[in-house]
XYZ file of C-alpha atoms in Angstrom:
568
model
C 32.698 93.417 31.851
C 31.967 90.967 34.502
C 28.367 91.754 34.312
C 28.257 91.288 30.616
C 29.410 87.953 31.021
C 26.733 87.156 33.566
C 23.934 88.138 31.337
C 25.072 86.354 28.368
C 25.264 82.662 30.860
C 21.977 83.475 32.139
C 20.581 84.146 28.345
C 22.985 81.163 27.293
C 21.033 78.503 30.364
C 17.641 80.048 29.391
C 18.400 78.866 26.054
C 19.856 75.612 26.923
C 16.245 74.978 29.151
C 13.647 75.752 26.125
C 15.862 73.625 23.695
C 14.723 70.805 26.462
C 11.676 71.635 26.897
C 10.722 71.839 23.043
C 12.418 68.172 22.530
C 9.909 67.023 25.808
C 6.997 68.494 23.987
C 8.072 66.763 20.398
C 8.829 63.499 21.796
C 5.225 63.724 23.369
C 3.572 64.641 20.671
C 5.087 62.240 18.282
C 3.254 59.383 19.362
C -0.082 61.122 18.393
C 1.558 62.374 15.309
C 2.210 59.029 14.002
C -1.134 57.669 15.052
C -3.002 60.536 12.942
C -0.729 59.757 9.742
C -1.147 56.329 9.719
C -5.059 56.935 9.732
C -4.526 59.186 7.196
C -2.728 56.851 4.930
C -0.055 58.540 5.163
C 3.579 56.545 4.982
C 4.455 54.606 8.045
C 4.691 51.035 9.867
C 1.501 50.917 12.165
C 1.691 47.754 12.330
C 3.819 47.193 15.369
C 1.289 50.136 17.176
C -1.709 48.273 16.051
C 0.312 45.356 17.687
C 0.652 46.750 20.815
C -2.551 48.061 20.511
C -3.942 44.288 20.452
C -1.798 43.445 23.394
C -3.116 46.167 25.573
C -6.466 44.923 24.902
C -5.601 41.591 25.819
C -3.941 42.764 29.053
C -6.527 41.634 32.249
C -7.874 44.909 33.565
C -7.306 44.329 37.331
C -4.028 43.489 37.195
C -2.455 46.415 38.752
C -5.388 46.798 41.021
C -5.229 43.413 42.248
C -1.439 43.991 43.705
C -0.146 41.111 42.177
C 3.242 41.166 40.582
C 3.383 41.571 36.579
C 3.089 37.644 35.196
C 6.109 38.839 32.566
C 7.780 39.753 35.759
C 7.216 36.518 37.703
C 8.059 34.438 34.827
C 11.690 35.959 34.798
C 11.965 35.710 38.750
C 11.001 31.772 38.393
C 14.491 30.640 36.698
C 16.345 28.674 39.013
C 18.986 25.394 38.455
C 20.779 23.304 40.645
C 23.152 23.321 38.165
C 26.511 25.568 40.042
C 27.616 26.677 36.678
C 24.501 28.024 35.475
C 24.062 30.010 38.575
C 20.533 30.671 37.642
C 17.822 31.689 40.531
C 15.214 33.595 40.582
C 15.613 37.048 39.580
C 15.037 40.271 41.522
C 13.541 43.353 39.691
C 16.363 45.508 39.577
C 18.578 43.268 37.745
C 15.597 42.462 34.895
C 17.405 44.143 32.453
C 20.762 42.469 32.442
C 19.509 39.152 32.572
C 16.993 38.737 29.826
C 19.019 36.762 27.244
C 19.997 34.190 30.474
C 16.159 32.761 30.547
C 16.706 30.417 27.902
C 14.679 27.852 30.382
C 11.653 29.651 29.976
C 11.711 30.703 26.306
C 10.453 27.537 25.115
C 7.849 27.594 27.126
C 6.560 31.683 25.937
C 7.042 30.239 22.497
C 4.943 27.842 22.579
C 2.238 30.052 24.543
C 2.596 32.195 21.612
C 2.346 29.788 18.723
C -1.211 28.313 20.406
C -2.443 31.804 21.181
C -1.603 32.671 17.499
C -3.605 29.875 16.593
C -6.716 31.291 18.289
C -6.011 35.324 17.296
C -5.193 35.980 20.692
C -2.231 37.754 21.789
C -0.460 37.170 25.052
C 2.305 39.573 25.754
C 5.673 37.966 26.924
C 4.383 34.812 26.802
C 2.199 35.418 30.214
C -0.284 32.792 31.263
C -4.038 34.412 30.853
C -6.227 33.546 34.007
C -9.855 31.535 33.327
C -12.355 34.017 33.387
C -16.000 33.205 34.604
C -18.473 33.725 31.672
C -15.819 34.042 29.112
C -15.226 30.947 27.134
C -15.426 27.104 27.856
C -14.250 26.330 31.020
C -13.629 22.055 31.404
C -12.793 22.579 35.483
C -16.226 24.126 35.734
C -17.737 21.391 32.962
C -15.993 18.461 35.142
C -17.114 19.278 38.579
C -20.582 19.882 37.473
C -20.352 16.743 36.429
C -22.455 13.170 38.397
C -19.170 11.928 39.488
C -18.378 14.341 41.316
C -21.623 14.779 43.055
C -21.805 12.034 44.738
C -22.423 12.688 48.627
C -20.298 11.468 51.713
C -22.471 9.544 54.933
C -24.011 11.296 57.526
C -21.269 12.461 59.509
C -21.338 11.256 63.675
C -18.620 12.400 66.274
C -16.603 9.522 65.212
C -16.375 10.071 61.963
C -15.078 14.223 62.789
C -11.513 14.785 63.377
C -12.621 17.458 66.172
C -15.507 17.901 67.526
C -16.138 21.574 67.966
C -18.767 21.425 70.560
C -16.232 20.323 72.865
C -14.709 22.255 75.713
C -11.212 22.894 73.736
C -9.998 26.677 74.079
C -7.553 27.963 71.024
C -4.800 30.480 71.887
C -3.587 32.324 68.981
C -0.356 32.767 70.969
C -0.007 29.071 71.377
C -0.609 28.371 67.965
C 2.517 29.538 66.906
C 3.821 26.356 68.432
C 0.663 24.369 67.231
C -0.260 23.409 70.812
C -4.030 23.678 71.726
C -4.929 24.108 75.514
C -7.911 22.636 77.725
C -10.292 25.200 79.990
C -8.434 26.430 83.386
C -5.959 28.967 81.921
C -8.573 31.902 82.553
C -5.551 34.346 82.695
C -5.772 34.740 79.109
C -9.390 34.569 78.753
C -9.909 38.098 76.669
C -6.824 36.571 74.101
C -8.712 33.054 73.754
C -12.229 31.679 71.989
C -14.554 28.739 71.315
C -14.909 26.741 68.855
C -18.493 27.788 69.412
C -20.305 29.513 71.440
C -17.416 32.585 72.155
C -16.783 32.954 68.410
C -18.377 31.835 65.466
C -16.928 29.566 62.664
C -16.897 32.516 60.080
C -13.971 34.510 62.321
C -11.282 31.439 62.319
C -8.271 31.862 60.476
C -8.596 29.930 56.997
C -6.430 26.887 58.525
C -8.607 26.641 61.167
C -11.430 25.889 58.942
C -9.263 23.592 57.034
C -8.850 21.220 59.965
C -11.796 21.243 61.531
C -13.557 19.732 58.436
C -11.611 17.065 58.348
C -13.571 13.873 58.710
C -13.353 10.450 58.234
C -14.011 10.460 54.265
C -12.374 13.337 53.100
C -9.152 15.914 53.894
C -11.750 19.154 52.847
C -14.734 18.855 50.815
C -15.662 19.848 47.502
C -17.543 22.793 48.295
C -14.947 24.071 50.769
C -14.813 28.040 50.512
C -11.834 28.059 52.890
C -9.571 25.983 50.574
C -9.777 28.852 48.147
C -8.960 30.918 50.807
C -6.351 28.968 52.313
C -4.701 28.799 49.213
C -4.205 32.970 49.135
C -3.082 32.731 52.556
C -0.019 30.076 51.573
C 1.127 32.788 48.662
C 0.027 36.129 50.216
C 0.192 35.889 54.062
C 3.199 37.442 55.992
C 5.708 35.451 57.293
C 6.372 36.100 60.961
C 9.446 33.228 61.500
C 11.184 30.441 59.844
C 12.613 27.223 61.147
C 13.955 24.115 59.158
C 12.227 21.050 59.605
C 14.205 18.402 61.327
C 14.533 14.768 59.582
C 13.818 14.066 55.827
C 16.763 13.931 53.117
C 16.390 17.439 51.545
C 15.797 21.057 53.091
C 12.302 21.776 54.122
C 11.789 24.988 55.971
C 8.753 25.416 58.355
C 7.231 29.041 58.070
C 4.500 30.309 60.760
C 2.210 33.428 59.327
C 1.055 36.386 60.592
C -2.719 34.505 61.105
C -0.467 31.987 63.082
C -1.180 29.108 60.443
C 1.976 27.301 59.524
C 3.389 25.698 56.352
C 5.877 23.451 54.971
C 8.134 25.130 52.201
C 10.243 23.407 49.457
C 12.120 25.749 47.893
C 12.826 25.681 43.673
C 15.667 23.215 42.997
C 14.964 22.420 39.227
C 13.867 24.559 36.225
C 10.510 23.589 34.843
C 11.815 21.358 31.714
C 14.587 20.117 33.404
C 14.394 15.816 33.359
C 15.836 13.835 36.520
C 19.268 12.602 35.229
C 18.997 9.053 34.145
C 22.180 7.590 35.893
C 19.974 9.260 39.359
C 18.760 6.285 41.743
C 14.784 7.524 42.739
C 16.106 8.104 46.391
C 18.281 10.339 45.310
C 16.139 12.582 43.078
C 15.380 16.104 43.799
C 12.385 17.102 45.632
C 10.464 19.668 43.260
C 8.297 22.150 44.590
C 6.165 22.322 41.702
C 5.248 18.770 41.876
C 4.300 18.997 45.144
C 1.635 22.176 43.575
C 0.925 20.257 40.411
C -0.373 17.201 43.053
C -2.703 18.822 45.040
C -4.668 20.132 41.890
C -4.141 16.547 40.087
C -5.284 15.103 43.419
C -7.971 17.558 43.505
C -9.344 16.310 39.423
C -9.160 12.678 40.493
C -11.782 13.973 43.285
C -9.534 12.025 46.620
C -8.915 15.340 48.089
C -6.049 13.491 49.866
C -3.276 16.128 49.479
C -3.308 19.100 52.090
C -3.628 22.435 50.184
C -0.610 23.708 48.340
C 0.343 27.028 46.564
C 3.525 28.622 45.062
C 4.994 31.635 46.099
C 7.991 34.028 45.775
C 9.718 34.492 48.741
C 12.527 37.142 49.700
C 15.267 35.562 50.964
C 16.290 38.356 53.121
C 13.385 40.012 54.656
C 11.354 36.452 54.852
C 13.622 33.840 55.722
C 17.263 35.099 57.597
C 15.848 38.011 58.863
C 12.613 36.218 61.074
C 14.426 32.853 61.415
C 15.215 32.078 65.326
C 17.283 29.001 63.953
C 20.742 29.690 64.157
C 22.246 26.862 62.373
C 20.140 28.033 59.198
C 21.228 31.837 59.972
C 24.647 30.660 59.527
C 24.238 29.082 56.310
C 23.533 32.214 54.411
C 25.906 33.582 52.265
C 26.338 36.182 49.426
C 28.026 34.506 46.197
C 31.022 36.039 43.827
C 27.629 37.412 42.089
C 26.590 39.061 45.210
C 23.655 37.609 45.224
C 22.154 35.990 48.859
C 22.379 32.170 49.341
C 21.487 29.887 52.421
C 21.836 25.434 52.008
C 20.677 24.571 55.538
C 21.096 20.936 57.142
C 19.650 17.940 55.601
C 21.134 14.563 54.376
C 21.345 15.470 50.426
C 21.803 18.752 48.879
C 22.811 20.800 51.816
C 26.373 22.356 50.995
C 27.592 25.631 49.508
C 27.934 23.413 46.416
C 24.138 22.869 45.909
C 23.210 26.240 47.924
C 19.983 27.919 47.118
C 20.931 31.593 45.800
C 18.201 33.901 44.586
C 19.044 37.614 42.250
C 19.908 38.703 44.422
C 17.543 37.082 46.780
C 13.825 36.028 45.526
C 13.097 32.333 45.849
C 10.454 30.614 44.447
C 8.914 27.642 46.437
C 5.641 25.926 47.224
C 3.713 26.026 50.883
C 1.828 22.943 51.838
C -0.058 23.661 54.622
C -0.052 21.442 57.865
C -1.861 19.310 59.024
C -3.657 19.205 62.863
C -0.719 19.007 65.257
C 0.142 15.530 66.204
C -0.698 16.331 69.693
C -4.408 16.675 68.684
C -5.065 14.458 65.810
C -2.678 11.828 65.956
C -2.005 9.849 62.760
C -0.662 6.291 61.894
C 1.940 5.613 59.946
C 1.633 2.421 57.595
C 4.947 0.707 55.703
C 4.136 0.762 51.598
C 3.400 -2.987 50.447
C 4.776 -2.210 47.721
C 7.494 -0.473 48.941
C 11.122 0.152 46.872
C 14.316 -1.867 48.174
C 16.070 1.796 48.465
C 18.833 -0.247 47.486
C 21.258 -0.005 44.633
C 21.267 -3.602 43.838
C 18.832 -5.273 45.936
C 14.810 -5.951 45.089
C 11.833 -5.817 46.535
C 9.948 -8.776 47.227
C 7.170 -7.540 45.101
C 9.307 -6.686 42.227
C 10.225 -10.721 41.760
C 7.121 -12.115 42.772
C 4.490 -12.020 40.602
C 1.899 -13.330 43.259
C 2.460 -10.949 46.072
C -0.265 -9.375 45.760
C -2.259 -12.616 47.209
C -0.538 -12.248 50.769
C -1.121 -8.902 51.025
C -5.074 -9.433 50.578
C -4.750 -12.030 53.493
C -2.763 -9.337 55.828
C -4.742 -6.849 58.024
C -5.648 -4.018 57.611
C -5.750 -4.917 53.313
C -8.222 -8.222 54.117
C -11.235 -5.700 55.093
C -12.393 -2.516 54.214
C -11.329 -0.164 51.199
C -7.623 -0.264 52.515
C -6.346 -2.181 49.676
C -8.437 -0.375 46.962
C -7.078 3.031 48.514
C -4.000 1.985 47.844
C -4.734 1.528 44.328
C -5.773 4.725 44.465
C -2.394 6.026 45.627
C -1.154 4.076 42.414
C -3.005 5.677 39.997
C -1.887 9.390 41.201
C 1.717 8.337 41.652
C 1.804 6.547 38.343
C 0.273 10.123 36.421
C 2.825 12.108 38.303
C 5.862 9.126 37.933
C 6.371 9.363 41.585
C 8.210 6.141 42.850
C 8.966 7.268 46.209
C 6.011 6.316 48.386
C 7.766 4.134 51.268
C 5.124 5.128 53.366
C 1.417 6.177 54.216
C -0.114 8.244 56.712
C -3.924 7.993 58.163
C -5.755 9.911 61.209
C -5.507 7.416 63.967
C -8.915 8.463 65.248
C -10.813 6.844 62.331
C -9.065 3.293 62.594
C -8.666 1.418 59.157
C -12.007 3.040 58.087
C -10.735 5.893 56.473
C -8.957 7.404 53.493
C -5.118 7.354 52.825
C -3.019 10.923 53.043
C -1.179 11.530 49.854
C 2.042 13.887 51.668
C 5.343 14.514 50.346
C 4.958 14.304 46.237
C 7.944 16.354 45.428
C 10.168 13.362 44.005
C 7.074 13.439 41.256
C 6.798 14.900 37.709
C 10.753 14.236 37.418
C 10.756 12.502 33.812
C 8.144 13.518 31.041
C 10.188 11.246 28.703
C 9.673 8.005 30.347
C 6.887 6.123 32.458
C 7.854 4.030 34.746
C 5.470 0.799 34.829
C 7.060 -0.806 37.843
C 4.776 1.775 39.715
C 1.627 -0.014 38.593
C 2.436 -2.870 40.120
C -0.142 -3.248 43.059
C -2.975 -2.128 39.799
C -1.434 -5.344 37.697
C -0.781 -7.922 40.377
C -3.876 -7.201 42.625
C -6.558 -6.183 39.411
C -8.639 -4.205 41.679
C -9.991 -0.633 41.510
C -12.611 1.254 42.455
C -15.838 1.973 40.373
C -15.341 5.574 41.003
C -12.066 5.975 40.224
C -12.241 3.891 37.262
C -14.782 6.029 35.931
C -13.461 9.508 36.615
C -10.122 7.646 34.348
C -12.425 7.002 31.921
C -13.665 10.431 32.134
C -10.070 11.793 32.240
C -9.544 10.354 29.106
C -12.361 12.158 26.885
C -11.517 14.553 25.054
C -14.046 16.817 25.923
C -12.550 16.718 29.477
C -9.259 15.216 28.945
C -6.684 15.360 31.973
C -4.339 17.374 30.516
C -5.979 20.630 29.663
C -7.861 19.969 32.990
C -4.297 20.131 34.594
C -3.780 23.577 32.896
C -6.672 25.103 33.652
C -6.666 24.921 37.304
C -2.389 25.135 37.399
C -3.019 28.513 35.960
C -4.591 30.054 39.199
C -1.434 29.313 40.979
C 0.679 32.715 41.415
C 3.646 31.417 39.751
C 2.333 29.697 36.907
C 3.297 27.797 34.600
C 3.980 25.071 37.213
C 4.231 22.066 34.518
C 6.307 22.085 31.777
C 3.857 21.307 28.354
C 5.727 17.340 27.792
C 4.656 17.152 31.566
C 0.550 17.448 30.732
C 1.383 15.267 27.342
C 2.962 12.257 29.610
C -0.202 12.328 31.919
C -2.516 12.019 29.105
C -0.098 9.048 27.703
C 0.030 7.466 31.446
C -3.825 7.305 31.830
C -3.990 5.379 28.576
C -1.755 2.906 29.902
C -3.980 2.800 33.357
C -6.690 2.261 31.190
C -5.251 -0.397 29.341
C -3.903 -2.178 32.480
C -7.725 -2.103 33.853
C -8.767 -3.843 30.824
C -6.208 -6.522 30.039
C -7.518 -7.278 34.008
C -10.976 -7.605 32.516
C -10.350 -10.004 30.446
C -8.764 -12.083 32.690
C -11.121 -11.786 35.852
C -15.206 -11.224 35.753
C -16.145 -7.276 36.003
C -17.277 -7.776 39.518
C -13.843 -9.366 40.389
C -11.752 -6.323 39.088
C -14.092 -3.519 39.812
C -15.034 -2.168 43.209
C -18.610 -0.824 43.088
C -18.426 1.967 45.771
C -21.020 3.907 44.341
C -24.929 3.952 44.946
C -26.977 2.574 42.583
C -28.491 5.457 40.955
C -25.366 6.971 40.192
C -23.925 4.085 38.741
C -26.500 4.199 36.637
C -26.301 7.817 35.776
C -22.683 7.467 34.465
C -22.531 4.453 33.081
C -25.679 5.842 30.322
C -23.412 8.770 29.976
């Protein structure tokens, strides 16, 4: 009897095992099934097939062999607010699913993606950014850098006018340069872990950051041409991240991160969603620092052609693995926390911000952030630092002298280092690119102390820009109205800006879109720059009709360009 029972659950699990197998083999062959009917004419919705059909044609090829993360995916890990009730970060992968209806912030921003991608018959699933492809289409980055403007060619460069000068007898030690410190010959214990400049080891084996400050001259942060910004740039968003340390001074947290290459970089981590506006009743010192405006200025910096702005890129960073668990700081150890959601959170030290009330949390723990990367250490390049002219009261009633006198600008032309040189008009400069990015907290400026007040004006700390896409603030083209001075090269790269065959916006867009966690700038963001340089514009001319041409505009260009652009 027993037996007999056996057999019949062994015949009864058999059974049970090609029912399963039978419903694998239909559900497989369904797909196919459908496909052949609805070339047959048969009854039967293709269209959403024929849909996904487009989409997968759409899809870039490389993606998956490129490593990077899905763009669908890293649009749902960007969410992040400030805002303790929302309690939105970015998202990890395992909790995708349950969290899909919360990215209201970034909707808005797929629809519209969709609606102008309709417009052209292309598709772009889940509202993911498509990458500029060489060959493929018009490209207005390419277009604008091809362009005379931004040919024009620096002096021949001296010693004086390098930062370093790599013939020199200056030794780098790649374990030293985790602490940025650079060391003269007569250490020869180390001799097999240490190289040249030149001679020992050519140019082509430095890390990317290396390259980066060794080109630094008197005229320019990097050049145009510069392979190792591109390069540079990967590093920022791909390199590993050996230990973490917060940055001591400023108002908000700033976290110092030193790479496996031992290049370091400053990182701002996500405060903000993309379309969320600085608060109205907020006082400018008191604004958030965005990390996105501090990678939305290097490539606006970049299109203006200063090349002031030290190279920025965004990343995703895991808050775990990449931040508590290399960090050597205690007091930022301690800060970490996990929240009633169980996801990881860490606030730091810093004047503003820094409390379990305006903690950074990730879900459970990716952050997004942007990486600027340093500058030479102080100890080998040191740099000035100059007090604004036109610096705020950071007051909340007082003024500025400049804000109630309308002739201040006439004392500042009189006061060294603006009576000589292209100080003044480099501040201008400065005026223009915080006035496109409604940045109104630049209380000071930085140059290379090497070069004296012959050299160009560095453009750090923009992350208090791109706060309001709803209003411009005028009071920060005060030094343009007051002074009515610009230079001819700036003024016509503005005018450039403003054609719609170029046109600063879609410019912006382009070259935001190589940035791994793109979109950086909300759409009204790109509109309000496009409004702004009309208003630069029309500042420059009301000056032109009140002072001679020669009066108002600089002319730092040679002759034959001059002539080249103005016929253009």
């Amino acid at each position: 009897m027993k037996m007999i029972l056996v057999r019949k659950f062994r015949v009864l699990i058999l059974m049970v095992f090609l029912i399963a197998c039978t419903m694998h083999i239909m559900i497989d062959l369904l797909p196919k099934l459908e496909k052949r009917a609805a070339s047959d004419g048969e009854v039967g919705c293709s269209c959403t097939h024929n849909l996904n059909e487009d989409w997968a044609k759409q899809r870039p090829k490389n993606t998956a062999e490129s490593g990077w993360p899905n763009k669908h995916t890293l649009r749902i890990l960007q969410d992040f607010s400030s805002d303790p009730s929302s309690n939105l970060t970015s998202h990890s992968l395992e909790k995708i699913t349950g969290i899909m209806d919360k990215n209201d912030s970034f909707k808005k921003l797929e629809q519209r993606d969709m609606v102008k991608d309709l417009g052209s018959k292309q598709l772009i699933q889940d509202g993911s950014i498509k990458k500029p492809q060489h060959g493929l289409g018009y490209s207005r980055l390419v277009a604008l850098f091809q362009h005379p403007l931004y040919k024009s060619v620096i002096p021949e460069l001296t010693e004086d006018d390098v930062l370093f000068n790599v013939n020199s007898d200056i030794r780098f030690n790649p374990k030293a340069a985790e602490n940025q410190e650079w060391q003269n010959v007569g250490n020869e214990a180390n001799e097999e872990e240490e190289f040249l400049p030149t001679g020992e080891a050519h140019v082509d084996s430095y890390p990317n950051w290396l390259k980066f400050h060794i080109e630094i001259n008197r005229y320019e942060l990097y050049s145009r041409q510069n392979p190792a910004i591109g390069a540079l740039l990967q590093d920022l968003s791909s390199q590993k991240i050996t230990s973490v340390a917060m940055k001591s001074g400023g108002t908000q947290l700033k976290l110092i991160m030193t790479f496996q290459n031992y290049g370091q970089a400053l990182f701002k981590p996500m405060k903000q969603t993309r379309e969320q506006e600085t608060p109205p009743d907020f006082f400018y010192f008191s604004d958030y620092e965005r990390h996105n405006a501090e990678i939305a200025a290097f490539h606006l910096d970049r299109i203006l052609d200063f090349r002031r702005v030290p190279p920025v890129a965004g990343r995703l960073v895991n808050m775990t693995k990449e931040i508590r668990d290399v960090t050597r700081d205690k007091k930022l150890w301690r800060t970490f926390f996990i929240s009633p959601a169980n996801n990881i959170c860490f606030y730091g030290e810093c004047s503003y911000y820094c409390s379990t009330e305006h903690a950074l949390c990730g879900k459970p723990d990716q952050i997004e952030g942007s990486l600027a990367a340093f500058l030479p250490d102080l100890s080998l390049a040191k740099r000035k630092t100059w007090r604004n002219p036109w610096r705020r009261s950071y007051h909340k009633r007082k003024k500025a002298e400049w804000e109630v006198d309308s002739d201040y600008c006439e004392g500042v032309k009189q006061t060294p280092p603006y009576d000589s040189g292209t100080r003044l008009l480099d501040v201008i400069d400065m005026t223009v690119f915080d006035f496109l990015m409604g940045n109104m907290d630049r209380h000071h400026y930085e140059t290379f102390e090497k070069f004296g007040n012959e050299t160009f004006i560095i453009h750090l700390d923009n992350g208090r820009g791109f706060g309001k896409y709803s209003h411009d603030e005028l009071s920060i083209l005060v030094p343009l109205n007051q002074c009515c001075r610009i230079k001819k090269s700036t003024y016509l790269r503005l005018q450039l800006l403003a054609k719609e065959e170029y046109k600063l916006s879609k410019l912006m867009e382009e070259s935001l879109q190589m940035d791994k966690i793109a979109p950086i700038l909300y759409q009204p963001h790109l509109e309000a720059m496009d409004r702004r340089l009309r208003i630069i514009l029309k500042a420059v001319s009301d000056c032109l009709e009140k002072h001679s041409y020669d009066n108002v505009v600089a002319n730092d260009l040679d002759s034959d360009l001059s002539n080249k652009t103005t016929k253009r």
